[in-house]
PDB file of C-alpha atoms in Angstrom:
ATOM      1  CA  UNK Z   1     106.616  85.132-136.957  1.00 74.00           C
ATOM      2  CA  UNK Z   2     110.240  84.184-137.027  1.00 87.00           C
ATOM      3  CA  UNK Z   3     112.792  84.447-134.259  1.00 90.00           C
ATOM      4  CA  UNK Z   4     116.217  83.931-135.721  1.00 91.00           C
ATOM      5  CA  UNK Z   5     118.560  83.852-132.772  1.00 92.00           C
ATOM      6  CA  UNK Z   6     119.319  84.817-129.204  1.00 94.00           C
ATOM      7  CA  UNK Z   7     122.637  86.155-127.951  1.00 95.00           C
ATOM      8  CA  UNK Z   8     123.503  86.864-124.351  1.00 96.00           C
ATOM      9  CA  UNK Z   9     126.431  89.197-123.759  1.00 96.00           C
ATOM     10  CA  UNK Z  10     127.997  89.394-120.330  1.00 95.00           C
ATOM     11  CA  UNK Z  11     128.664  92.702-118.614  1.00 93.00           C
ATOM     12  CA  UNK Z  12     132.254  92.679-119.816  1.00 94.00           C
ATOM     13  CA  UNK Z  13     131.313  92.175-123.452  1.00 93.00           C
ATOM     14  CA  UNK Z  14     131.864  88.442-123.799  1.00 94.00           C
ATOM     15  CA  UNK Z  15     129.379  86.282-125.634  1.00 95.00           C
ATOM     16  CA  UNK Z  16     128.102  83.810-123.038  1.00 95.00           C
ATOM     17  CA  UNK Z  17     125.235  82.279-124.951  1.00 94.00           C
ATOM     18  CA  UNK Z  18     124.282  82.052-128.585  1.00 92.00           C
ATOM     19  CA  UNK Z  19     121.512  80.030-130.038  1.00 91.00           C
ATOM     20  CA  UNK Z  20     119.975  79.921-133.471  1.00 90.00           C
ATOM     21  CA  UNK Z  21     116.304  79.013-133.714  1.00 90.00           C
ATOM     22  CA  UNK Z  22     115.737  79.528-137.383  1.00 86.00           C
ATOM     23  CA  UNK Z  23     118.010  79.721-140.386  1.00 85.00           C
ATOM     24  CA  UNK Z  24     118.034  82.994-142.256  1.00 83.00           C
ATOM     25  CA  UNK Z  25     121.085  84.769-140.911  1.00 84.00           C
ATOM     26  CA  UNK Z  26     124.526  84.269-142.382  1.00 84.00           C
ATOM     27  CA  UNK Z  27     126.504  81.326-141.118  1.00 86.00           C
ATOM     28  CA  UNK Z  28     129.430  82.615-139.126  1.00 88.00           C
ATOM     29  CA  UNK Z  29     132.192  80.945-137.185  1.00 90.00           C
ATOM     30  CA  UNK Z  30     132.070  81.086-133.414  1.00 90.00           C
ATOM     31  CA  UNK Z  31     135.033  83.449-133.507  1.00 92.00           C
ATOM     32  CA  UNK Z  32     133.024  85.869-135.645  1.00 92.00           C
ATOM     33  CA  UNK Z  33     130.157  85.722-133.190  1.00 93.00           C
ATOM     34  CA  UNK Z  34     132.518  86.546-130.338  1.00 94.00           C
ATOM     35  CA  UNK Z  35     133.867  89.500-132.274  1.00 94.00           C
ATOM     36  CA  UNK Z  36     130.414  90.772-133.162  1.00 94.00           C
ATOM     37  CA  UNK Z  37     129.306  90.507-129.557  1.00 94.00           C
ATOM     38  CA  UNK Z  38     132.345  92.427-128.402  1.00 94.00           C
ATOM     39  CA  UNK Z  39     131.892  95.187-130.928  1.00 95.00           C
ATOM     40  CA  UNK Z  40     128.199  95.414-130.176  1.00 95.00           C
ATOM     41  CA  UNK Z  41     129.083  95.878-126.533  1.00 95.00           C
ATOM     42  CA  UNK Z  42     131.280  98.836-127.440  1.00 94.00           C
ATOM     43  CA  UNK Z  43     128.752 100.357-129.815  1.00 94.00           C
ATOM     44  CA  UNK Z  44     126.082 100.050-127.172  1.00 95.00           C
ATOM     45  CA  UNK Z  45     128.198 102.161-124.824  1.00 93.00           C
ATOM     46  CA  UNK Z  46     128.805 104.768-127.538  1.00 93.00           C
ATOM     47  CA  UNK Z  47     125.116 105.067-128.367  1.00 93.00           C
ATOM     48  CA  UNK Z  48     124.438 105.781-124.713  1.00 91.00           C
ATOM     49  CA  UNK Z  49     127.084 108.520-124.786  1.00 88.00           C
ATOM     50  CA  UNK Z  50     125.768 110.150-127.945  1.00 88.00           C
ATOM     51  CA  UNK Z  51     122.390 110.904-126.436  1.00 86.00           C
ATOM     52  CA  UNK Z  52     121.523 114.523-127.294  1.00 85.00           C
ATOM     53  CA  UNK Z  53     119.211 114.940-124.306  1.00 82.00           C
ATOM     54  CA  UNK Z  54     119.636 113.960-120.673  1.00 80.00           C
ATOM     55  CA  UNK Z  55     117.963 110.672-119.789  1.00 77.00           C
ATOM     56  CA  UNK Z  56     114.456 110.925-118.418  1.00 71.00           C
ATOM     57  CA  UNK Z  57     113.862 109.647-114.944  1.00 64.00           C
ATOM     58  CA  UNK Z  58     111.204 106.991-114.707  1.00 63.00           C
ATOM     59  CA  UNK Z  59     108.294 108.099-112.512  1.00 59.00           C
ATOM     60  CA  UNK Z  60     108.840 106.424-109.126  1.00 56.00           C
ATOM     61  CA  UNK Z  61     106.382 103.688-108.131  1.00 56.00           C
ATOM     62  CA  UNK Z  62     103.641 104.693-105.717  1.00 57.00           C
ATOM     63  CA  UNK Z  63     105.022 103.062-102.582  1.00 55.00           C
ATOM     64  CA  UNK Z  64     108.681 103.991-102.661  1.00 54.00           C
ATOM     65  CA  UNK Z  65     111.214 102.995-100.121  1.00 56.00           C
ATOM     66  CA  UNK Z  66     114.092 105.484 -99.912  1.00 56.00           C
ATOM     67  CA  UNK Z  67     116.764 103.094-101.171  1.00 56.00           C
ATOM     68  CA  UNK Z  68     114.885 102.603-104.436  1.00 57.00           C
ATOM     69  CA  UNK Z  69     115.852 106.132-105.416  1.00 57.00           C
ATOM     70  CA  UNK Z  70     119.588 105.654-105.304  1.00 61.00           C
ATOM     71  CA  UNK Z  71     119.991 104.265-108.829  1.00 66.00           C
ATOM     72  CA  UNK Z  72     121.499 106.964-111.035  1.00 71.00           C
ATOM     73  CA  UNK Z  73     119.538 107.561-114.196  1.00 77.00           C
ATOM     74  CA  UNK Z  74     121.657 106.536-117.123  1.00 79.00           C
ATOM     75  CA  UNK Z  75     121.089 106.912-120.826  1.00 83.00           C
ATOM     76  CA  UNK Z  76     120.096 103.585-122.301  1.00 87.00           C
ATOM     77  CA  UNK Z  77     122.056 102.325-125.250  1.00 89.00           C
ATOM     78  CA  UNK Z  78     120.560 100.724-128.351  1.00 93.00           C
ATOM     79  CA  UNK Z  79     117.170  99.224-127.664  1.00 94.00           C
ATOM     80  CA  UNK Z  80     116.061  98.347-131.178  1.00 94.00           C
ATOM     81  CA  UNK Z  81     118.161  98.153-134.307  1.00 95.00           C
ATOM     82  CA  UNK Z  82     116.424  97.783-137.636  1.00 93.00           C
ATOM     83  CA  UNK Z  83     117.863  96.587-140.891  1.00 93.00           C
ATOM     84  CA  UNK Z  84     116.110  95.594-144.071  1.00 92.00           C
ATOM     85  CA  UNK Z  85     116.197  91.868-143.239  1.00 91.00           C
ATOM     86  CA  UNK Z  86     115.881  91.700-139.492  1.00 92.00           C
ATOM     87  CA  UNK Z  87     115.457  93.563-136.262  1.00 93.00           C
ATOM     88  CA  UNK Z  88     117.603  93.312-133.164  1.00 94.00           C
ATOM     89  CA  UNK Z  89     115.953  93.897-129.849  1.00 94.00           C
ATOM     90  CA  UNK Z  90     118.434  94.595-127.077  1.00 95.00           C
ATOM     91  CA  UNK Z  91     117.559  94.389-123.422  1.00 95.00           C
ATOM     92  CA  UNK Z  92     120.095  95.346-120.796  1.00 94.00           C
ATOM     93  CA  UNK Z  93     119.559  94.242-117.235  1.00 92.00           C
ATOM     94  CA  UNK Z  94     120.489  96.364-114.221  1.00 89.00           C
ATOM     95  CA  UNK Z  95     123.681  94.350-113.869  1.00 91.00           C
ATOM     96  CA  UNK Z  96     124.755  95.001-117.452  1.00 92.00           C
ATOM     97  CA  UNK Z  97     123.961  91.664-119.066  1.00 95.00           C
ATOM     98  CA  UNK Z  98     122.611  92.207-122.575  1.00 95.00           C
ATOM     99  CA  UNK Z  99     120.056  90.013-124.317  1.00 96.00           C
ATOM    100  CA  UNK Z 100     119.962  90.342-128.090  1.00 95.00           C
ATOM    101  CA  UNK Z 101     117.005  88.882-129.882  1.00 94.00           C
ATOM    102  CA  UNK Z 102     117.105  88.691-133.673  1.00 93.00           C
ATOM    103  CA  UNK Z 103     113.651  88.635-135.228  1.00 92.00           C
ATOM    104  CA  UNK Z 104     111.846  89.471-138.422  1.00 91.00           C
ATOM    105  CA  UNK Z 105     111.347  93.198-139.003  1.00 90.00           C
ATOM    106  CA  UNK Z 106     107.593  93.001-138.319  1.00 87.00           C
ATOM    107  CA  UNK Z 107     107.707  90.819-135.239  1.00 84.00           C
ATOM    108  CA  UNK Z 108     105.148  91.976-132.650  1.00 85.00           C
ATOM    109  CA  UNK Z 109     105.408  91.691-128.856  1.00 87.00           C
ATOM    110  CA  UNK Z 110     109.161  91.349-128.679  1.00 90.00           C
ATOM    111  CA  UNK Z 111     109.133  93.041-125.291  1.00 91.00           C
ATOM    112  CA  UNK Z 112     107.045  90.340-123.681  1.00 92.00           C
ATOM    113  CA  UNK Z 113     109.192  87.648-125.297  1.00 91.00           C
ATOM    114  CA  UNK Z 114     112.254  89.326-123.917  1.00 93.00           C
ATOM    115  CA  UNK Z 115     110.758  89.446-120.463  1.00 94.00           C
ATOM    116  CA  UNK Z 116     109.934  85.768-120.629  1.00 93.00           C
ATOM    117  CA  UNK Z 117     113.456  84.931-121.770  1.00 94.00           C
ATOM    118  CA  UNK Z 118     114.867  86.965-118.903  1.00 95.00           C
ATOM    119  CA  UNK Z 119     112.662  84.991-116.548  1.00 95.00           C
ATOM    120  CA  UNK Z 120     113.943  81.726-117.982  1.00 94.00           C
ATOM    121  CA  UNK Z 121     117.490  83.017-117.576  1.00 95.00           C
ATOM    122  CA  UNK Z 122     116.870  83.993-113.970  1.00 95.00           C
ATOM    123  CA  UNK Z 123     115.233  80.657-113.199  1.00 94.00           C
ATOM    124  CA  UNK Z 124     117.450  78.198-114.978  1.00 94.00           C
ATOM    125  CA  UNK Z 125     120.809  79.941-115.271  1.00 94.00           C
ATOM    126  CA  UNK Z 126     121.179  82.235-112.289  1.00 94.00           C
ATOM    127  CA  UNK Z 127     119.607  79.734-109.892  1.00 94.00           C
ATOM    128  CA  UNK Z 128     121.763  76.909-111.176  1.00 93.00           C
ATOM    129  CA  UNK Z 129     124.328  76.239-108.419  1.00 94.00           C
ATOM    130  CA  UNK Z 130     126.866  74.940-110.927  1.00 93.00           C
ATOM    131  CA  UNK Z 131     126.846  78.059-113.071  1.00 93.00           C
ATOM    132  CA  UNK Z 132     129.641  80.567-112.576  1.00 92.00           C
ATOM    133  CA  UNK Z 133     128.839  84.121-113.616  1.00 88.00           C
ATOM    134  CA  UNK Z 134     130.535  85.560-116.712  1.00 90.00           C
ATOM    135  CA  UNK Z 135     131.075  82.047-118.047  1.00 93.00           C
ATOM    136  CA  UNK Z 136     129.354  80.510-121.083  1.00 94.00           C
ATOM    137  CA  UNK Z 137     125.863  79.292-120.278  1.00 93.00           C
ATOM    138  CA  UNK Z 138     125.506  75.550-120.503  1.00 93.00           C
ATOM    139  CA  UNK Z 139     122.233  74.707-118.864  1.00 91.00           C
ATOM    140  CA  UNK Z 140     120.084  72.088-120.462  1.00 93.00           C
ATOM    141  CA  UNK Z 141     116.913  73.269-118.803  1.00 93.00           C
ATOM    142  CA  UNK Z 142     117.435  76.784-120.128  1.00 94.00           C
ATOM    143  CA  UNK Z 143     117.901  75.399-123.640  1.00 94.00           C
ATOM    144  CA  UNK Z 144     114.770  73.332-123.362  1.00 94.00           C
ATOM    145  CA  UNK Z 145     112.763  76.165-121.860  1.00 93.00           C
ATOM    146  CA  UNK Z 146     113.802  78.458-124.686  1.00 93.00           C
ATOM    147  CA  UNK Z 147     113.018  75.840-127.287  1.00 91.00           C
ATOM    148  CA  UNK Z 148     109.573  75.252-125.907  1.00 89.00           C
ATOM    149  CA  UNK Z 149     108.849  78.942-125.632  1.00 86.00           C
ATOM    150  CA  UNK Z 150     110.133  80.012-129.031  1.00 85.00           C
ATOM    151  CA  UNK Z 151     108.665  77.038-130.879  1.00 78.00           C
ATOM    152  CA  UNK Z 152     105.239  77.673-129.417  1.00 78.00           C
ATOM    153  CA  UNK Z 153     105.465  81.261-130.566  1.00 72.00           C
ATOM    154  CA  UNK Z 154     106.988  80.557-133.945  1.00 63.00           C
TER     155      UNK Z 154
ATOM    156  CA  UNK S   1     108.560 115.696-133.732  1.00 80.00           C
ATOM    157  CA  UNK S   2     111.936 116.813-132.479  1.00 87.00           C
ATOM    158  CA  UNK S   3     115.047 116.924-134.597  1.00 90.00           C
ATOM    159  CA  UNK S   4     118.358 116.803-132.788  1.00 91.00           C
ATOM    160  CA  UNK S   5     120.998 116.770-135.487  1.00 92.00           C
ATOM    161  CA  UNK S   6     121.820 115.945-139.074  1.00 94.00           C
ATOM    162  CA  UNK S   7     125.139 114.853-140.572  1.00 95.00           C
ATOM    163  CA  UNK S   8     126.479 114.136-144.051  1.00 95.00           C
ATOM    164  CA  UNK S   9     129.649 112.060-144.347  1.00 95.00           C
ATOM    165  CA  UNK S  10     131.583 111.651-147.579  1.00 92.00           C
ATOM    166  CA  UNK S  11     133.215 108.436-148.705  1.00 90.00           C
ATOM    167  CA  UNK S  12     136.488 109.371-147.012  1.00 90.00           C
ATOM    168  CA  UNK S  13     134.994 109.224-143.511  1.00 88.00           C
ATOM    169  CA  UNK S  14     134.909 112.991-143.280  1.00 91.00           C
ATOM    170  CA  UNK S  15     131.916 114.933-142.033  1.00 92.00           C
ATOM    171  CA  UNK S  16     131.158 117.451-144.786  1.00 92.00           C
ATOM    172  CA  UNK S  17     127.995 118.900-143.324  1.00 93.00           C
ATOM    173  CA  UNK S  18     126.498 118.940-139.878  1.00 92.00           C
ATOM    174  CA  UNK S  19     123.632 120.745-138.372  1.00 90.00           C
ATOM    175  CA  UNK S  20     122.193 120.584-134.903  1.00 88.00           C
ATOM    176  CA  UNK S  21     119.084 121.890-133.293  1.00 86.00           C
ATOM    177  CA  UNK S  22     119.966 121.171-129.682  1.00 76.00           C
ATOM    178  CA  UNK S  23     121.969 123.403-127.365  1.00 69.00           C
ATOM    179  CA  UNK S  24     125.573 122.379-126.846  1.00 59.00           C
ATOM    180  CA  UNK S  25     125.705 119.370-124.622  1.00 53.00           C
ATOM    181  CA  UNK S  26     128.161 120.503-121.938  1.00 46.00           C
ATOM    182  CA  UNK S  27     125.561 122.858-120.473  1.00 39.00           C
ATOM    183  CA  UNK S  28     122.896 120.196-120.390  1.00 41.00           C
ATOM    184  CA  UNK S  29     125.129 117.592-118.791  1.00 40.00           C
ATOM    185  CA  UNK S  30     126.464 119.979-116.180  1.00 39.00           C
ATOM    186  CA  UNK S  31     122.997 121.068-115.167  1.00 39.00           C
ATOM    187  CA  UNK S  32     122.016 117.441-114.933  1.00 40.00           C
ATOM    188  CA  UNK S  33     124.921 116.399-112.767  1.00 39.00           C
ATOM    189  CA  UNK S  34     124.329 119.403-110.563  1.00 38.00           C
ATOM    190  CA  UNK S  35     120.815 118.147-109.930  1.00 40.00           C
ATOM    191  CA  UNK S  36     122.007 114.671-109.068  1.00 41.00           C
ATOM    192  CA  UNK S  37     125.523 114.804-107.686  1.00 40.00           C
ATOM    193  CA  UNK S  38     125.782 111.053-107.177  1.00 41.00           C
ATOM    194  CA  UNK S  39     125.605 110.348-110.901  1.00 41.00           C
ATOM    195  CA  UNK S  40     128.946 111.930-111.641  1.00 38.00           C
ATOM    196  CA  UNK S  41     130.786 109.390-109.551  1.00 39.00           C
ATOM    197  CA  UNK S  42     132.460 106.872-111.795  1.00 43.00           C
ATOM    198  CA  UNK S  43     132.117 104.508-114.686  1.00 43.00           C
ATOM    199  CA  UNK S  44     129.248 102.157-114.072  1.00 44.00           C
ATOM    200  CA  UNK S  45     129.682  98.420-113.944  1.00 44.00           C
ATOM    201  CA  UNK S  46     127.989  97.831-117.264  1.00 44.00           C
ATOM    202  CA  UNK S  47     130.311 100.113-119.197  1.00 43.00           C
ATOM    203  CA  UNK S  48     127.999 103.073-119.544  1.00 43.00           C
ATOM    204  CA  UNK S  49     130.110 106.139-119.059  1.00 45.00           C
ATOM    205  CA  UNK S  50     128.254 108.706-117.033  1.00 44.00           C
ATOM    206  CA  UNK S  51     127.383 111.957-118.689  1.00 46.00           C
ATOM    207  CA  UNK S  52     129.871 114.046-116.758  1.00 42.00           C
ATOM    208  CA  UNK S  53     132.726 112.432-118.677  1.00 47.00           C
ATOM    209  CA  UNK S  54     131.375 114.000-121.844  1.00 52.00           C
ATOM    210  CA  UNK S  55     131.987 117.556-120.762  1.00 51.00           C
ATOM    211  CA  UNK S  56     135.181 117.986-122.722  1.00 53.00           C
ATOM    212  CA  UNK S  57     133.755 116.697-125.996  1.00 66.00           C
ATOM    213  CA  UNK S  58     133.268 119.047-128.908  1.00 76.00           C
ATOM    214  CA  UNK S  59     131.002 118.830-131.918  1.00 80.00           C
ATOM    215  CA  UNK S  60     133.724 117.400-134.098  1.00 82.00           C
ATOM    216  CA  UNK S  61     134.249 114.616-131.568  1.00 86.00           C
ATOM    217  CA  UNK S  62     130.561 113.865-131.851  1.00 89.00           C
ATOM    218  CA  UNK S  63     130.816 113.700-135.622  1.00 91.00           C
ATOM    219  CA  UNK S  64     133.645 111.206-135.399  1.00 91.00           C
ATOM    220  CA  UNK S  65     131.753 109.107-132.892  1.00 92.00           C
ATOM    221  CA  UNK S  66     128.642 109.066-135.070  1.00 94.00           C
ATOM    222  CA  UNK S  67     130.644 108.107-138.130  1.00 94.00           C
ATOM    223  CA  UNK S  68     132.495 105.307-136.356  1.00 94.00           C
ATOM    224  CA  UNK S  69     129.265 104.062-134.928  1.00 95.00           C
ATOM    225  CA  UNK S  70     127.243 103.884-138.140  1.00 95.00           C
ATOM    226  CA  UNK S  71     130.237 102.429-139.950  1.00 95.00           C
ATOM    227  CA  UNK S  72     130.535  99.587-137.449  1.00 95.00           C
ATOM    228  CA  UNK S  73     126.798  99.023-137.253  1.00 95.00           C
ATOM    229  CA  UNK S  74     126.613  98.831-141.010  1.00 94.00           C
ATOM    230  CA  UNK S  75     129.397  96.251-141.039  1.00 93.00           C
ATOM    231  CA  UNK S  76     127.717  94.280-138.283  1.00 93.00           C
ATOM    232  CA  UNK S  77     124.450  94.220-140.194  1.00 94.00           C
ATOM    233  CA  UNK S  78     126.001  93.121-143.487  1.00 93.00           C
ATOM    234  CA  UNK S  79     127.969  90.463-141.679  1.00 92.00           C
ATOM    235  CA  UNK S  80     124.887  89.016-140.023  1.00 91.00           C
ATOM    236  CA  UNK S  81     122.311  89.489-142.748  1.00 89.00           C
ATOM    237  CA  UNK S  82     124.324  89.081-145.913  1.00 87.00           C
ATOM    238  CA  UNK S  83     125.627  91.596-148.444  1.00 88.00           C
ATOM    239  CA  UNK S  84     122.188  92.832-149.539  1.00 90.00           C
ATOM    240  CA  UNK S  85     121.092  93.703-146.032  1.00 91.00           C
ATOM    241  CA  UNK S  86     121.195  97.386-145.112  1.00 93.00           C
ATOM    242  CA  UNK S  87     121.226  99.114-141.778  1.00 94.00           C
ATOM    243  CA  UNK S  88     118.199 101.412-141.422  1.00 95.00           C
ATOM    244  CA  UNK S  89     117.968 102.865-137.944  1.00 94.00           C
ATOM    245  CA  UNK S  90     118.364 102.257-134.263  1.00 94.00           C
ATOM    246  CA  UNK S  91     116.515 103.542-131.251  1.00 93.00           C
ATOM    247  CA  UNK S  92     117.587 104.036-127.653  1.00 92.00           C
ATOM    248  CA  UNK S  93     115.510 105.224-124.748  1.00 89.00           C
ATOM    249  CA  UNK S  94     116.344 108.849-125.575  1.00 90.00           C
ATOM    250  CA  UNK S  95     116.704 109.232-129.318  1.00 93.00           C
ATOM    251  CA  UNK S  96     116.544 107.498-132.680  1.00 94.00           C
ATOM    252  CA  UNK S  97     119.200 107.505-135.370  1.00 95.00           C
ATOM    253  CA  UNK S  98     118.203 107.206-139.031  1.00 96.00           C
ATOM    254  CA  UNK S  99     120.684 106.182-141.654  1.00 96.00           C
ATOM    255  CA  UNK S 100     120.810 106.329-145.414  1.00 96.00           C
ATOM    256  CA  UNK S 101     123.748 105.452-147.613  1.00 95.00           C
ATOM    257  CA  UNK S 102     123.951 106.414-151.278  1.00 94.00           C
ATOM    258  CA  UNK S 103     125.487 104.114-153.901  1.00 92.00           C
ATOM    259  CA  UNK S 104     128.560 106.353-153.782  1.00 92.00           C
ATOM    260  CA  UNK S 105     129.020 105.607-150.071  1.00 92.00           C
ATOM    261  CA  UNK S 106     127.909 108.981-148.851  1.00 93.00           C
ATOM    262  CA  UNK S 107     126.189 108.630-145.520  1.00 95.00           C
ATOM    263  CA  UNK S 108     123.235 110.677-144.340  1.00 96.00           C
ATOM    264  CA  UNK S 109     122.488 110.473-140.635  1.00 95.00           C
ATOM    265  CA  UNK S 110     119.713 112.105-138.683  1.00 94.00           C
ATOM    266  CA  UNK S 111     119.036 112.038-134.953  1.00 93.00           C
ATOM    267  CA  UNK S 112     115.449 112.570-133.853  1.00 92.00           C
ATOM    268  CA  UNK S 113     113.243 111.723-130.923  1.00 91.00           C
ATOM    269  CA  UNK S 114     112.056 108.151-130.563  1.00 91.00           C
ATOM    270  CA  UNK S 115     108.494 108.382-131.797  1.00 89.00           C
ATOM    271  CA  UNK S 116     109.279 108.880-135.470  1.00 88.00           C
ATOM    272  CA  UNK S 117     108.857 106.365-138.261  1.00 88.00           C
ATOM    273  CA  UNK S 118     111.883 105.497-140.306  1.00 88.00           C
ATOM    274  CA  UNK S 119     113.173 108.539-142.185  1.00 91.00           C
ATOM    275  CA  UNK S 120     115.210 106.660-144.762  1.00 92.00           C
ATOM    276  CA  UNK S 121     113.082 107.800-147.684  1.00 92.00           C
ATOM    277  CA  UNK S 122     113.254 111.390-146.485  1.00 93.00           C
ATOM    278  CA  UNK S 123     117.018 111.198-146.231  1.00 94.00           C
ATOM    279  CA  UNK S 124     116.980 109.838-149.760  1.00 95.00           C
ATOM    280  CA  UNK S 125     114.965 112.871-150.824  1.00 93.00           C
ATOM    281  CA  UNK S 126     117.417 115.208-149.149  1.00 94.00           C
ATOM    282  CA  UNK S 127     120.164 113.578-151.164  1.00 94.00           C
ATOM    283  CA  UNK S 128     118.298 113.501-154.469  1.00 94.00           C
ATOM    284  CA  UNK S 129     116.466 116.814-154.340  1.00 93.00           C
ATOM    285  CA  UNK S 130     118.808 118.993-152.318  1.00 94.00           C
ATOM    286  CA  UNK S 131     122.313 117.615-152.257  1.00 93.00           C
ATOM    287  CA  UNK S 132     122.473 116.597-155.915  1.00 94.00           C
ATOM    288  CA  UNK S 133     120.659 119.709-157.109  1.00 93.00           C
ATOM    289  CA  UNK S 134     122.469 122.334-155.103  1.00 93.00           C
ATOM    290  CA  UNK S 135     125.858 120.843-154.290  1.00 92.00           C
ATOM    291  CA  UNK S 136     126.747 118.326-156.999  1.00 91.00           C
ATOM    292  CA  UNK S 137     125.325 120.399-159.845  1.00 92.00           C
ATOM    293  CA  UNK S 138     126.921 123.584-158.596  1.00 89.00           C
ATOM    294  CA  UNK S 139     129.625 124.392-161.185  1.00 89.00           C
ATOM    295  CA  UNK S 140     131.698 126.224-158.606  1.00 87.00           C
ATOM    296  CA  UNK S 141     131.788 123.413-156.040  1.00 86.00           C
ATOM    297  CA  UNK S 142     134.745 121.022-156.046  1.00 87.00           C
ATOM    298  CA  UNK S 143     134.242 117.326-156.816  1.00 86.00           C
ATOM    299  CA  UNK S 144     135.201 116.305-153.312  1.00 86.00           C
ATOM    300  CA  UNK S 145     134.393 118.440-150.327  1.00 87.00           C
ATOM    301  CA  UNK S 146     137.331 118.336-147.936  1.00 87.00           C
ATOM    302  CA  UNK S 147     136.378 120.184-144.786  1.00 83.00           C
ATOM    303  CA  UNK S 148     132.874 120.684-146.112  1.00 84.00           C
ATOM    304  CA  UNK S 149     133.819 123.216-148.802  1.00 86.00           C
ATOM    305  CA  UNK S 150     130.915 123.917-151.125  1.00 85.00           C
ATOM    306  CA  UNK S 151     128.291 121.940-149.236  1.00 88.00           C
ATOM    307  CA  UNK S 152     126.808 124.499-146.899  1.00 86.00           C
ATOM    308  CA  UNK S 153     125.881 126.986-149.607  1.00 89.00           C
ATOM    309  CA  UNK S 154     122.891 129.250-149.302  1.00 91.00           C
ATOM    310  CA  UNK S 155     120.558 127.318-151.592  1.00 92.00           C
ATOM    311  CA  UNK S 156     121.258 124.033-149.865  1.00 93.00           C
ATOM    312  CA  UNK S 157     120.800 125.511-146.400  1.00 93.00           C
ATOM    313  CA  UNK S 158     117.562 127.185-147.378  1.00 93.00           C
ATOM    314  CA  UNK S 159     116.301 124.090-149.167  1.00 93.00           C
ATOM    315  CA  UNK S 160     117.068 121.952-146.142  1.00 93.00           C
ATOM    316  CA  UNK S 161     115.298 124.357-143.861  1.00 92.00           C
ATOM    317  CA  UNK S 162     112.219 124.356-146.104  1.00 92.00           C
ATOM    318  CA  UNK S 163     112.313 120.579-146.470  1.00 92.00           C
ATOM    319  CA  UNK S 164     112.429 120.045-142.739  1.00 90.00           C
ATOM    320  CA  UNK S 165     109.535 122.362-142.002  1.00 89.00           C
ATOM    321  CA  UNK S 166     107.377 121.329-144.958  1.00 86.00           C
ATOM    322  CA  UNK S 167     108.015 117.699-145.782  1.00 80.00           C
ATOM    323  CA  UNK S 168     109.112 115.804-142.687  1.00 78.00           C
ATOM    324  CA  UNK S 169     106.239 114.056-140.878  1.00 72.00           C
ATOM    325  CA  UNK S 170     105.169 115.966-137.797  1.00 63.00           C
TER     326      UNK S 170
END
């Protein structure tokens, strides 16, 4: 079980967090990472456009309040990208922030990991009063939380 | 298993063969936006362009988009994973794209539904058993295929049809 890295891309396509947990991916300069994040953002939008079928509406939860229904159903972009050496899991939040998790091709339970990372992000980044949105994430507690979580798993 | 479309690109970025099994998209997107009028409003905050924008797009636009996309994804993958890493496939909530590139830089792309295992080896078979046999070895076909000349011949079409019904995993 190897998790190589985590990227967080803001809703406008900027790389706001990048962290390597394990060596195995090519060493790139921070400029290259920014470029890759930006191009991934664009490709994600194109993959959503290319969808040959209309997006399926999720079945509404049992107790629905009327304002839950107002979200338009949109095609999702890339969710999983596979290559021969690794696998990229992409999770996009409702507000358009993208979490990219680079793992081994056979990594199980990436979904739950992603959920946990999103929780950490919500707890330690979004609730941090000194964090401004769309800016690079520099929160020590988030770093430590991630470390603890990924190390335990890895 | 559902197949949506299949494309072959040559090494000059041109789409030399395309085949689709879905109805043209404009009808599907218009029926969808008619059902939910609020979705046609504007570009969403996260950059996803709503389906209504796609109405004016033709098949050849789709081919160009697919080519640009797999080209960039391939570059992204080699940049991150090293020169010997190859891009295999990606999956969204609606479909899955399979990719195979020959040593001569021809690109085979297939769009299917999401529940299918990777089709790379099947795309390889299409290249080796159908494309090479019926297109490359055809004495009347040109060396390059600008505009798809010589690719969509009867044997290749029939072979592809048989391959899809007989060999692809259901």
